[in-house]
XYZ file of C-alpha atoms in Angstrom:
770
model
C 41.742 -40.293 54.926
C 43.215 -43.349 53.444
C 46.233 -43.843 51.079
C 46.025 -40.329 49.300
C 48.358 -37.052 49.255
C 45.399 -34.581 48.455
C 42.060 -33.467 50.080
C 39.491 -30.654 49.265
C 38.015 -28.768 52.262
C 34.903 -27.185 51.756
C 32.700 -24.568 53.553
C 35.603 -22.004 54.250
C 35.260 -18.422 54.273
C 36.366 -16.474 51.129
C 39.637 -14.429 51.271
C 40.614 -15.638 54.754
C 43.878 -17.141 55.828
C 43.930 -20.777 57.332
C 46.409 -23.005 58.687
C 47.048 -26.933 58.182
C 49.535 -29.617 59.004
C 49.931 -33.189 57.678
C 51.035 -36.603 59.318
C 51.497 -39.874 58.178
C 50.537 -43.292 59.673
C 50.593 -46.921 58.938
C 50.554 -50.314 60.803
C 53.503 -49.488 63.002
C 52.276 -46.156 64.120
C 51.806 -42.565 63.353
C 54.475 -39.881 62.414
C 54.821 -36.548 64.043
C 53.058 -33.390 62.313
C 54.484 -31.658 59.603
C 55.493 -27.757 59.669
C 52.434 -25.649 59.608
C 51.056 -24.020 56.245
C 49.265 -20.755 55.892
C 47.023 -20.484 52.591
C 44.429 -17.913 52.148
C 41.141 -18.832 50.378
C 40.443 -17.434 47.098
C 38.394 -14.494 46.132
C 34.683 -14.104 45.979
C 32.918 -15.132 42.549
C 31.708 -11.960 41.004
C 27.896 -10.950 40.856
C 26.374 -10.957 37.288
C 24.051 -8.370 36.043
C 20.371 -8.964 35.314
C 20.513 -8.811 31.331
C 20.673 -10.526 29.296
C 18.604 -12.939 31.341
C 19.439 -16.657 31.822
C 17.705 -18.580 28.895
C 16.653 -15.297 27.325
C 15.400 -15.484 23.672
C 15.661 -12.826 21.022
C 18.542 -11.034 22.275
C 20.058 -8.350 20.241
C 23.320 -9.195 18.330
C 25.122 -6.603 20.063
C 24.442 -7.446 23.808
C 25.886 -5.770 26.781
C 27.186 -7.566 29.898
C 27.871 -6.482 33.402
C 28.920 -7.899 36.839
C 30.513 -6.507 40.200
C 32.690 -7.628 43.003
C 36.415 -7.499 42.364
C 38.870 -5.212 40.475
C 39.931 -7.196 37.637
C 38.293 -10.145 35.506
C 38.159 -12.662 33.006
C 34.915 -12.826 30.571
C 34.377 -15.823 28.369
C 31.381 -15.936 25.768
C 30.934 -19.293 23.442
C 28.335 -21.060 21.377
C 29.880 -24.211 22.941
C 28.826 -25.013 26.664
C 32.345 -26.299 27.469
C 33.862 -22.948 26.265
C 36.232 -24.950 24.030
C 36.554 -21.864 21.591
C 35.348 -18.578 23.171
C 35.140 -15.488 20.928
C 38.254 -13.529 20.921
C 37.930 -10.376 22.943
C 39.970 -7.567 24.201
C 41.376 -8.899 27.564
C 42.649 -5.415 28.463
C 39.008 -4.033 28.064
C 37.589 -6.890 30.068
C 40.196 -6.710 32.808
C 39.650 -3.001 33.768
C 35.749 -2.567 33.415
C 33.077 -4.371 35.078
C 31.080 -4.773 31.809
C 31.591 -5.563 28.201
C 29.518 -4.106 25.588
C 29.499 -5.677 21.781
C 29.526 -2.213 19.772
C 29.906 -1.697 16.179
C 32.934 0.109 15.404
C 34.372 -0.443 11.761
C 33.244 -3.910 10.727
C 30.645 -6.342 11.876
C 33.062 -8.920 13.154
C 32.386 -8.271 16.906
C 28.510 -8.909 16.243
C 26.977 -12.056 17.243
C 25.062 -14.490 14.802
C 21.349 -14.704 14.398
C 19.394 -17.343 15.942
C 22.210 -18.873 17.848
C 22.485 -19.990 21.791
C 25.610 -18.355 23.345
C 27.052 -19.131 26.912
C 28.899 -16.908 28.919
C 30.905 -16.423 32.634
C 33.039 -14.435 34.511
C 35.727 -14.699 36.910
C 37.808 -12.359 39.173
C 41.264 -12.744 38.283
C 44.311 -12.986 41.055
C 46.411 -14.273 41.742
C 44.475 -16.154 42.916
C 41.615 -16.696 40.499
C 37.998 -16.927 41.715
C 35.801 -19.713 40.616
C 33.821 -18.928 37.454
C 30.270 -17.678 37.776
C 27.460 -20.212 36.935
C 27.062 -20.255 33.241
C 24.340 -18.412 31.666
C 22.916 -19.026 28.183
C 20.527 -16.859 25.769
C 19.689 -17.036 22.141
C 20.235 -14.015 19.799
C 17.124 -12.933 17.800
C 16.387 -15.170 14.631
C 15.924 -12.256 11.878
C 16.087 -11.509 8.146
C 19.482 -10.145 7.026
C 19.273 -7.155 4.833
C 20.533 -7.771 1.180
C 21.518 -4.779 -0.670
C 20.615 -4.234 -4.307
C 22.937 -3.065 -6.726
C 23.439 0.750 -6.051
C 22.234 3.287 -8.518
C 24.503 6.221 -8.487
C 23.838 9.808 -10.014
C 25.889 13.039 -10.090
C 25.921 13.598 -6.240
C 23.316 11.175 -5.217
C 23.046 7.122 -4.891
C 19.667 5.480 -4.852
C 20.089 2.565 -2.171
C 17.442 -0.381 -1.878
C 17.642 -3.659 -0.042
C 15.308 -6.563 0.823
C 15.440 -8.670 4.130
C 16.021 -12.360 3.612
C 14.035 -14.437 4.754
C 11.440 -11.334 4.043
C 10.083 -9.853 7.347
C 7.801 -6.697 7.707
C 7.585 -4.207 10.133
C 11.390 -3.840 10.603
C 13.486 -0.745 10.917
C 16.549 -0.115 9.343
C 19.877 2.016 9.974
C 21.782 3.133 6.705
C 25.603 3.231 7.181
C 28.030 4.634 4.357
C 31.699 5.472 4.550
C 34.568 6.141 2.143
C 36.567 3.414 3.672
C 36.103 -0.297 2.836
C 36.214 -1.223 6.801
C 33.186 1.183 7.118
C 35.408 3.479 9.650
C 34.087 6.945 9.996
C 30.796 5.821 8.964
C 27.953 8.213 8.819
C 24.245 6.912 9.326
C 20.504 7.566 8.950
C 18.483 5.791 11.362
C 15.229 4.188 12.218
C 14.329 4.070 8.560
C 10.640 2.120 7.892
C 11.472 1.792 4.250
C 13.723 -0.160 2.371
C 15.049 2.466 0.048
C 16.826 5.615 0.467
C 18.586 8.313 -1.755
C 21.924 9.566 -0.437
C 22.562 13.179 -1.551
C 25.577 15.463 -1.102
C 28.084 12.891 -2.462
C 31.237 13.946 -4.170
C 32.349 12.890 -7.539
C 35.606 10.983 -7.865
C 34.951 9.701 -4.286
C 34.263 5.936 -3.687
C 31.752 5.076 -1.121
C 30.810 1.836 0.886
C 27.275 0.971 2.077
C 26.157 -1.435 4.920
C 22.559 -1.787 6.178
C 21.644 -2.999 9.565
C 18.288 -4.220 10.780
C 16.146 -3.427 13.994
C 13.115 -4.954 15.500
C 9.610 -3.470 15.269
C 10.077 -1.077 18.036
C 13.325 0.035 16.431
C 15.278 -0.693 19.735
C 17.297 -3.860 19.140
C 19.669 -4.236 16.319
C 19.002 -7.836 14.974
C 21.265 -8.209 11.615
C 23.846 -6.730 9.416
C 24.176 -6.756 5.551
C 27.515 -7.243 4.209
C 29.500 -4.338 3.068
C 29.091 -3.208 -0.672
C 31.669 -3.038 -2.977
C 32.808 0.570 -3.833
C 31.006 3.059 -6.168
C 31.552 6.550 -7.270
C 28.781 9.053 -8.335
C 28.909 9.376 -12.068
C 27.535 12.260 -14.268
C 23.768 13.090 -15.141
C 21.912 9.941 -15.874
C 20.844 8.864 -19.547
C 17.268 9.007 -20.162
C 14.974 6.170 -21.309
C 12.100 7.040 -23.177
C 8.745 5.217 -22.398
C 6.103 6.872 -24.186
C 5.225 7.557 -27.366
C 7.730 5.357 -28.847
C 7.795 2.251 -31.318
C 5.330 4.165 -33.843
C 2.614 4.424 -31.315
C -0.414 6.657 -32.181
C -1.061 9.614 -30.005
C -4.709 10.552 -29.642
C -3.935 13.992 -27.813
C -3.236 17.135 -29.852
C -0.875 18.017 -27.168
C 0.771 14.662 -26.538
C 2.761 13.919 -23.259
C 6.357 12.584 -23.317
C 7.237 10.192 -20.678
C 10.687 8.885 -19.750
C 12.739 7.517 -16.785
C 16.025 7.116 -15.453
C 17.638 4.181 -13.529
C 17.381 5.297 -10.152
C 16.195 8.251 -8.134
C 18.095 11.307 -8.903
C 16.558 14.690 -7.291
C 17.503 17.959 -8.658
C 17.474 17.186 -12.134
C 16.060 19.264 -15.130
C 15.350 17.805 -18.632
C 15.474 18.954 -22.077
C 13.067 17.562 -24.690
C 13.296 18.142 -28.465
C 11.184 16.758 -31.216
C 11.093 17.004 -35.061
C 8.241 16.506 -37.698
C 9.740 13.648 -39.875
C 7.165 14.754 -42.651
C 8.649 18.343 -42.777
C 12.150 18.218 -41.670
C 15.193 15.534 -41.597
C 17.170 17.871 -39.002
C 16.298 18.362 -35.281
C 15.781 21.790 -34.292
C 17.084 23.310 -31.158
C 15.386 22.118 -27.866
C 11.798 22.936 -27.866
C 10.961 22.627 -24.505
C 12.850 22.669 -21.070
C 11.468 20.930 -17.998
C 12.097 23.259 -14.730
C 11.211 20.405 -12.456
C 12.490 16.751 -11.939
C 9.200 15.243 -13.221
C 9.890 12.634 -15.720
C 7.255 13.696 -18.017
C 6.385 16.876 -19.927
C 3.143 18.022 -22.011
C 3.686 20.076 -25.094
C 2.094 23.499 -25.104
C 1.052 23.373 -28.923
C -1.019 21.386 -30.895
C 1.009 18.891 -33.293
C -0.281 18.039 -37.007
C -2.694 15.191 -37.309
C -1.447 12.187 -39.308
C 2.269 13.545 -39.030
C 4.961 11.303 -37.854
C 7.375 12.757 -34.997
C 10.629 11.861 -33.383
C 11.726 13.112 -30.087
C 14.678 13.080 -27.634
C 15.427 13.711 -23.888
C 18.343 14.406 -21.826
C 18.894 15.320 -18.008
C 21.186 18.136 -16.545
C 22.095 19.457 -13.471
C 23.666 22.883 -13.317
C 25.915 23.110 -16.272
C 26.584 19.293 -16.779
C 24.168 17.776 -19.276
C 23.809 13.751 -20.098
C 23.769 12.580 -23.584
C 20.633 12.920 -25.599
C 18.498 9.632 -25.566
C 19.430 7.059 -28.318
C 17.890 3.830 -27.398
C 14.917 2.407 -29.348
C 12.558 3.748 -31.891
C 11.148 7.374 -30.895
C 8.717 7.790 -33.515
C 5.050 8.386 -32.945
C 2.290 9.239 -35.258
C -0.422 11.638 -34.404
C -4.166 10.382 -34.620
C -6.152 11.495 -37.558
C -9.534 10.820 -36.557
C -10.651 14.334 -35.118
C -14.473 14.411 -34.517
C -16.074 16.327 -37.582
C -18.953 17.166 -35.641
C -19.865 17.057 -32.055
C -21.125 13.959 -30.589
C -24.222 13.259 -28.024
C -23.033 11.571 -25.091
C -24.559 8.942 -23.006
C -25.150 9.148 -19.415
C -23.681 6.187 -17.363
C -23.964 7.184 -13.723
C -25.740 8.042 -11.846
C -29.330 6.590 -13.635
C -32.391 4.735 -13.148
C -33.482 6.079 -10.077
C -30.271 5.186 -8.276
C -29.553 6.379 -4.490
C -26.607 8.485 -4.538
C -24.518 8.771 -1.158
C -21.653 11.079 -2.465
C -22.996 15.035 -2.318
C -22.407 16.671 -4.588
C -21.969 13.686 -7.053
C -19.621 12.920 -9.567
C -21.461 12.493 -13.423
C -19.910 9.877 -15.666
C -20.884 9.841 -19.205
C -19.424 8.073 -22.306
C -19.802 8.340 -26.299
C -19.935 5.173 -28.404
C -17.206 6.497 -31.060
C -13.553 6.754 -30.471
C -13.059 10.427 -31.103
C -10.587 13.299 -30.198
C -11.337 17.148 -29.875
C -14.243 17.220 -27.858
C -15.055 18.745 -24.731
C -18.186 17.941 -22.309
C -20.745 19.774 -20.370
C -23.038 18.640 -17.626
C -26.277 20.271 -16.282
C -28.257 18.971 -13.801
C -31.756 20.049 -11.766
C -34.348 19.217 -9.424
C -37.061 19.048 -12.282
C -36.954 17.423 -15.655
C -38.709 20.125 -17.568
C -36.787 21.751 -20.459
C -37.173 24.667 -22.927
C -37.009 24.687 -26.492
C -33.206 24.040 -26.615
C -33.555 20.964 -24.125
C -32.121 22.971 -21.245
C -33.497 22.356 -17.692
C -35.776 25.115 -16.681
C -35.842 24.900 -12.891
C -32.756 26.390 -11.114
C -30.224 24.193 -13.385
C -26.614 23.870 -12.348
C -24.563 24.195 -15.469
C -20.951 22.939 -15.092
C -17.980 24.186 -17.185
C -16.737 22.435 -20.378
C -13.972 19.580 -19.655
C -12.275 17.124 -21.996
C -12.930 14.478 -19.023
C -15.317 11.821 -19.230
C -16.689 12.790 -15.810
C -17.680 15.758 -14.288
C -17.847 16.738 -10.461
C -20.914 18.647 -9.284
C -20.167 21.810 -7.476
C -23.185 22.407 -5.140
C -24.526 20.084 -2.366
C -28.153 18.799 -3.276
C -31.253 18.235 -0.806
C -31.417 14.755 0.629
C -34.818 12.714 -0.240
C -34.868 14.710 -3.629
C -34.827 13.310 -7.328
C -32.500 15.058 -9.447
C -32.056 14.961 -13.338
C -28.963 15.542 -15.369
C -27.591 15.425 -18.926
C -24.550 16.042 -21.116
C -23.482 17.487 -24.265
C -20.182 18.057 -26.316
C -18.650 20.555 -28.499
C -15.769 20.622 -30.776
C -12.383 22.104 -28.736
C -11.383 23.669 -31.959
C -14.772 25.295 -32.769
C -16.856 26.008 -29.747
C -20.034 27.295 -31.733
C -20.506 23.824 -32.724
C -22.269 22.089 -29.738
C -24.032 18.662 -29.836
C -28.076 18.406 -28.645
C -28.312 17.171 -24.765
C -28.415 13.428 -24.049
C -31.256 11.974 -22.693
C -31.932 12.943 -19.072
C -30.788 10.329 -16.219
C -32.341 10.743 -12.775
C -31.047 9.731 -9.404
C -32.143 10.372 -5.682
C -30.064 11.910 -2.859
C -29.886 9.803 0.039
C -31.598 10.464 3.242
C -29.468 12.289 6.000
C -31.580 12.058 9.090
C -33.754 9.745 11.035
C -35.551 9.958 14.480
C -33.891 12.038 17.186
C -30.392 11.142 16.260
C -28.858 13.417 13.892
C -27.049 12.117 10.831
C -23.449 13.666 10.936
C -22.497 16.088 7.963
C -18.739 15.375 6.725
C -16.641 18.602 7.002
C -13.156 17.591 6.166
C -11.364 16.414 4.397
C -13.945 16.115 1.727
C -14.157 16.495 -2.222
C -11.214 14.276 -3.029
C -8.755 17.185 -0.711
C -5.298 16.004 -1.036
C -3.535 15.346 2.316
C -0.226 16.179 2.662
C 0.313 15.909 6.623
C 1.897 12.843 8.161
C -0.238 9.917 7.326
C -0.725 8.875 10.949
C -2.067 12.193 11.825
C -5.143 12.679 9.660
C -8.028 13.962 11.502
C -11.589 13.515 10.173
C -14.230 16.266 11.019
C -18.220 16.532 11.003
C -21.196 18.346 12.391
C -24.229 17.155 13.901
C -26.488 19.785 15.418
C -28.639 18.204 18.272
C -29.878 19.080 21.927
C -29.154 15.674 23.023
C -25.554 14.122 23.615
C -24.410 11.930 20.758
C -21.733 9.176 20.222
C -20.316 8.725 16.900
C -19.016 5.725 14.743
C -16.907 6.116 11.714
C -16.050 3.754 8.494
C -13.181 3.903 6.080
C -12.872 2.280 2.666
C -11.378 2.594 -0.669
C -14.465 2.054 -2.566
C -17.099 4.326 -2.681
C -19.772 1.736 -3.286
C -22.282 0.989 -0.581
C -24.734 -1.756 0.770
C -28.275 -1.466 0.940
C -28.333 0.593 4.311
C -25.871 3.029 2.816
C -23.060 2.017 4.507
C -19.470 1.843 2.494
C -18.814 -1.843 1.297
C -15.458 -3.394 1.755
C -14.552 -1.385 4.931
C -10.786 -1.098 5.708
C -11.391 -0.177 9.196
C -14.190 0.841 11.499
C -13.927 2.568 14.757
C -14.502 0.101 17.900
C -17.956 0.781 18.272
C -19.486 4.333 19.017
C -17.171 6.606 20.660
C -17.732 9.901 22.421
C -15.838 12.697 20.837
C -14.350 15.987 21.897
C -16.543 19.157 21.136
C -15.097 19.620 17.969
C -17.096 16.241 16.504
C -13.817 14.823 15.322
C -12.005 11.643 15.865
C -8.587 10.699 14.873
C -7.955 8.238 12.212
C -5.392 6.410 14.357
C -8.008 5.616 16.615
C -8.881 3.252 14.053
C -7.027 -0.169 13.524
C -5.927 1.054 10.021
C -2.926 3.204 8.778
C -3.517 5.135 5.375
C -0.915 5.072 2.749
C 0.766 7.412 0.254
C -0.864 7.847 -3.338
C -4.369 6.359 -2.386
C -7.915 7.636 -2.091
C -10.052 7.044 0.765
C -13.975 7.376 1.503
C -15.298 7.568 4.860
C -18.698 8.358 6.465
C -20.067 8.730 10.102
C -23.305 7.982 11.849
C -24.484 8.984 15.529
C -26.488 7.620 18.177
C -28.164 8.899 21.169
C -25.928 8.427 24.275
C -28.917 8.277 26.600
C -30.669 5.489 24.385
C -28.131 3.333 22.220
C -31.365 2.078 20.146
C -31.634 5.238 18.596
C -29.182 5.338 15.644
C -29.041 7.593 12.704
C -28.483 6.546 9.118
C -24.755 6.715 7.757
C -23.803 10.223 6.362
C -23.182 11.178 2.956
C -19.792 9.685 1.870
C -16.585 12.196 1.957
C -13.431 11.401 0.167
C -9.719 12.304 0.470
C -6.543 11.476 -1.386
C -3.143 11.193 0.371
C -0.106 12.822 -1.339
C 2.003 10.396 -3.468
C 5.548 11.742 -3.457
C 7.473 9.339 -5.368
C 5.179 6.699 -4.786
C 2.853 4.940 -7.059
C -0.820 6.124 -7.035
C -3.910 3.999 -6.627
C -6.093 5.009 -10.111
C -9.688 6.121 -10.094
C -11.955 4.325 -12.464
C -13.629 6.600 -14.766
C -15.355 4.896 -17.526
C -17.244 2.510 -18.566
C -18.322 1.873 -15.025
C -21.735 1.186 -13.098
C -22.804 -1.576 -15.764
C -22.595 1.086 -18.377
C -23.639 -0.280 -21.576
C -21.171 -0.626 -24.532
C -23.067 -0.891 -27.752
C -20.167 -3.193 -29.536
C -17.677 -5.652 -28.414
C -14.688 -3.195 -27.981
C -14.456 -0.624 -25.101
C -12.265 2.187 -24.410
C -11.101 2.343 -20.753
C -10.389 5.444 -19.119
C -9.059 6.102 -15.435
C -7.337 9.114 -13.937
C -4.758 9.730 -10.959
C -6.392 11.438 -7.932
C -2.972 12.964 -6.870
C 0.305 13.887 -8.758
C 3.379 11.505 -8.636
C 6.883 12.789 -8.805
C 7.831 9.749 -10.809
C 6.811 8.442 -14.224
C 3.753 6.048 -13.902
C 2.991 3.229 -16.055
C -0.564 1.209 -15.631
C -1.547 -2.379 -15.807
C -5.084 -3.362 -16.414
C -7.341 -6.404 -15.762
C -10.407 -7.191 -17.312
C -12.581 -10.441 -16.819
C -16.154 -11.772 -17.272
C -15.702 -12.836 -13.679
C -16.086 -10.644 -10.565
C -13.215 -12.573 -8.816
C -10.867 -11.629 -11.924
C -10.322 -15.412 -12.875
C -9.573 -15.977 -16.375
C -8.878 -12.613 -16.530
C -6.839 -10.716 -19.585
C -4.171 -8.272 -18.619
C -2.731 -5.219 -20.568
C 0.778 -4.165 -19.028
C 3.107 -1.275 -19.051
C 0.395 1.502 -20.405
C 1.976 4.964 -20.356
C -1.523 6.833 -20.588
C -4.617 6.467 -18.467
C -6.625 5.114 -21.352
C -6.373 1.911 -23.394
C -8.833 0.178 -25.878
C -9.774 -3.513 -25.179
C -11.151 -5.605 -28.387
C -12.547 -8.975 -28.947
C -15.081 -8.914 -26.064
C -17.998 -11.346 -26.017
C -21.510 -9.897 -26.836
C -24.214 -9.439 -24.312
C -21.678 -10.037 -21.279
C -20.734 -8.172 -18.107
C -17.202 -7.475 -17.803
C -15.103 -6.228 -14.622
C -11.967 -4.143 -15.122
C -9.633 -2.305 -12.550
C -6.240 -1.021 -12.889
C -2.969 -0.301 -11.051
C 0.064 2.283 -11.315
C 3.666 1.322 -10.940
C 6.981 3.368 -11.016
C 10.499 2.902 -12.157
C 11.675 2.514 -8.891
C 9.473 -0.973 -8.052
C 6.608 0.863 -6.256
C 3.292 -0.855 -6.988
C -0.084 0.401 -6.086
C -3.107 -1.580 -5.007
C -5.581 -2.107 -7.725
C -8.443 0.305 -8.133
C -12.026 -0.270 -7.579
C -13.726 -2.484 -10.081
C -15.436 -0.911 -12.935
C -18.261 -2.746 -14.689
C -19.854 -2.517 -18.242
C -21.903 -4.708 -20.117
C -21.613 -5.370 -24.128
C -24.339 -5.533 -26.448
C -25.116 -7.711 -29.388
C -27.765 -9.957 -31.096
C -29.614 -12.470 -28.786
C -31.974 -15.316 -30.238
C -35.339 -14.815 -29.057
C -35.681 -18.240 -27.548
C -32.625 -17.267 -25.634
C -33.989 -14.093 -23.972
C -34.260 -14.178 -20.204
C -37.324 -13.211 -18.481
C -36.718 -10.527 -16.130
C -38.123 -11.373 -12.350
C -40.787 -9.125 -11.169
C -39.314 -8.929 -7.607
C -36.118 -9.589 -5.557
C -35.845 -13.177 -4.080
C -33.466 -15.131 -2.069
C -33.683 -19.107 -2.689
C -32.935 -21.565 -0.128
C -29.326 -23.149 -0.905
C -29.371 -26.523 -2.603
C -28.465 -29.054 -1.591
C -29.168 -28.437 2.126
C -27.348 -29.930 4.008
C -24.357 -30.113 1.942
C -20.851 -31.352 1.641
C -18.847 -29.885 0.230
C -20.485 -27.430 -2.243
C -23.891 -25.861 -2.253
C -25.533 -23.459 -4.719
C -27.315 -20.193 -3.559
C -29.915 -18.933 -6.335
C -31.141 -15.183 -6.192
C -33.370 -13.147 -8.439
C -33.158 -9.418 -9.168
C -36.220 -7.357 -10.716
C -33.449 -4.529 -11.665
C -29.627 -3.920 -11.959
C -28.536 -3.917 -8.324
C -25.134 -3.529 -6.484
C -25.211 -6.989 -4.862
C -23.566 -8.292 -1.535
C -23.921 -11.990 -0.521
C -22.194 -13.066 2.817
C -22.128 -16.148 4.739
C -22.069 -15.833 8.863
C -21.307 -18.015 11.483
C -24.040 -18.257 14.508
C -22.356 -15.636 16.455
C -22.571 -13.183 13.601
C -18.901 -13.330 12.464
C -18.413 -12.933 8.817
C -17.002 -16.181 7.318
C -17.083 -15.762 3.460
C -17.806 -12.903 1.053
C -19.557 -14.441 -2.050
C -20.810 -11.593 -4.180
C -19.900 -7.631 -4.048
C -20.217 -6.039 -7.305
C -23.004 -4.369 -9.574
C -25.211 -7.184 -10.953
C -27.552 -7.060 -13.796
C -31.492 -7.904 -13.499
C -32.207 -11.534 -14.127
C -31.734 -14.889 -12.176
C -28.473 -15.720 -10.665
C -26.633 -18.118 -8.649
C -23.232 -18.587 -6.699
C -21.644 -21.534 -5.211
C -19.864 -22.004 -1.743
C -17.332 -24.644 -1.216
C -17.226 -24.196 2.631
C -14.025 -22.058 2.610
C -13.613 -18.820 4.521
C -12.285 -15.571 3.471
C -8.630 -16.687 4.121
C -9.169 -20.116 2.027
C -9.462 -22.473 4.863
C -12.287 -25.007 5.153
C -14.711 -24.133 7.918
C -16.128 -26.870 10.324
C -19.511 -28.432 10.382
C -22.218 -26.642 11.468
C -24.990 -24.051 10.826
C -24.312 -21.094 8.958
C -26.268 -17.985 7.729
C -26.355 -16.449 4.550
C -27.427 -12.814 3.791
C -28.119 -10.993 0.761
C -28.450 -7.068 0.300
C -29.524 -5.960 -3.202
C -30.449 -2.163 -3.016
C -32.968 -2.013 -0.361
C -33.807 -5.704 -0.339
C -32.359 -7.637 2.395
C -32.924 -11.401 3.065
C -31.578 -14.067 5.217
C -31.471 -17.851 5.087
C -29.693 -20.556 7.032
C -27.812 -23.528 5.748
C -26.110 -26.802 7.404
C -22.611 -28.097 6.512
C -22.159 -31.698 7.382
C -18.605 -33.187 7.431
């Protein structure tokens, strides 16, 4: 063994007694043996459980560990592989259990850090101790940490909102609240898929603390914790802030609607509104109206006096507790004085010019060329243009009721492949006997609904803008299709009702994955389509069929059906009313109107964009509009304009933009500059071709049309949508810079571009060389 006094023996059995002796020797000889020693080998190394696996990534910040073999243990975990600074754990807990669970109790001190690598090991304690198990390592999930925004407290509620940093979508959250700063005895609400929540049932005078933890997209793994907020206490009824009409605004409605908001989301409130006529009295009267709901708006039930100036105030209340009256800002408004002295003949906007209508029954849009109040409108339609001496249609006319809207929804389904005629008139709301003449009649054609042996489906529900209040993931579309042969079906959903030349919805949000065989009810779940509808939006859908036995026999797309989803307290996607469908405006100012298809429980404001470019480049914005109407001025004459609108509420919810409305302004055009309208549709070869980096595609329209121009690769996959809007008759062109819809440059090769304009369809090839 050499000149040593120690020696390690390997390969011994565990927990077994052994005997050994030692003797010495040198050049002179060897000594006798020492006395016998009788040591016992140490205990077995513990067996580690399967989780977390060695080198695992994305482990929760509250992991659990398990092992076996033995009765008492020592467990170490550290972010250093040499275990120089292990995390302090409860040794008594480890010693008596064959596991260790990181759990949230009163603070997040025992929570592991995000995106960090940890090492852990276990040994059995003695005496003697066993060897350590081989070191395992894992990395915790690298996730966003919730950042809590300032808490907005109410009487017995608190509005809590937060945002993950860095931003991450698709997470779930648990909201924890407690009356202790260390979060002991906390209460929780789990699996929230939003970043807001309103606590209710709080006690005035108590102090509350908040913490939020984030979970993965499956809601099964806790990935991060926010810090604990400072304490807050519920307050009295919130002060109201007036939003419209204020600052001397002009109200065009005889019965104006008052809008206000509170900071936060306080359910269960009532409101009192009072107003005074500055022209008649300097003293506020008793409250004029009391809202019996928690809506933050109210429409007067009586007409105010044209030309008079009014002031108004609002306050909130819950039970017998009332807030102070609103005081901030100038609350005055002036009643508009330009009431129509006589009824105005409207102009028909859509449908007209023999357009094909795919929504049955259709919605009729019209406008007036002066801005006047106090008018009501009526629409009449028929399958014949014949009229009597009073201008009324004589063949089975349908006459709709009077309405103050600039649109009217048809009440009866029309016959496919049939031409219909319609016109509109107005009357004074204050004098129903004074009625204008009918407008000039417009005509349209109802789309074909059947072809060959494949029956075109007929949508049955939801249709007609029906408001859906069920869970948004459980909406079912129903249709009927009578046929003696087995049929398969395909459906498409969009947020715009415009269609291409084949009658299919443009800009589809989702399409069923090919044709599918449905159950006997002829229905298919929206969840079968890779798209989830959202609150406060309007959707359009249609279906078509094909023969199961012959996939080449396909029906046309059905009529378009629509439905809206309940908004709750969310913002709502507005619907464009007028002007639209290239409606002509006979001056350089336009009154834009829209409507909300579903009510919202919160006060809404609107932002409008308008531009001469379909992609809204160089657009002009009007923001924070309180009524669904605004006037834009200073427009260029003889131009096409595009406009759209979104809504937003006081809680930060912002809707998507509406579909795009279009109109054209009038003006004087020099004779030399007058464009010659082409006599036919045409798609020209792009120039230059081949090209790098940009080419131009020219096309001609013999009449106003909805135009779609798209670029495809040689496998038929869409690369770029260049044009998708109504376009005036004439000669036009569009450039392509070789980018796809995501803004990335495409590779060299041959591409196909396709135009659809009404029933005109044409395809050409072009070559990109780099």
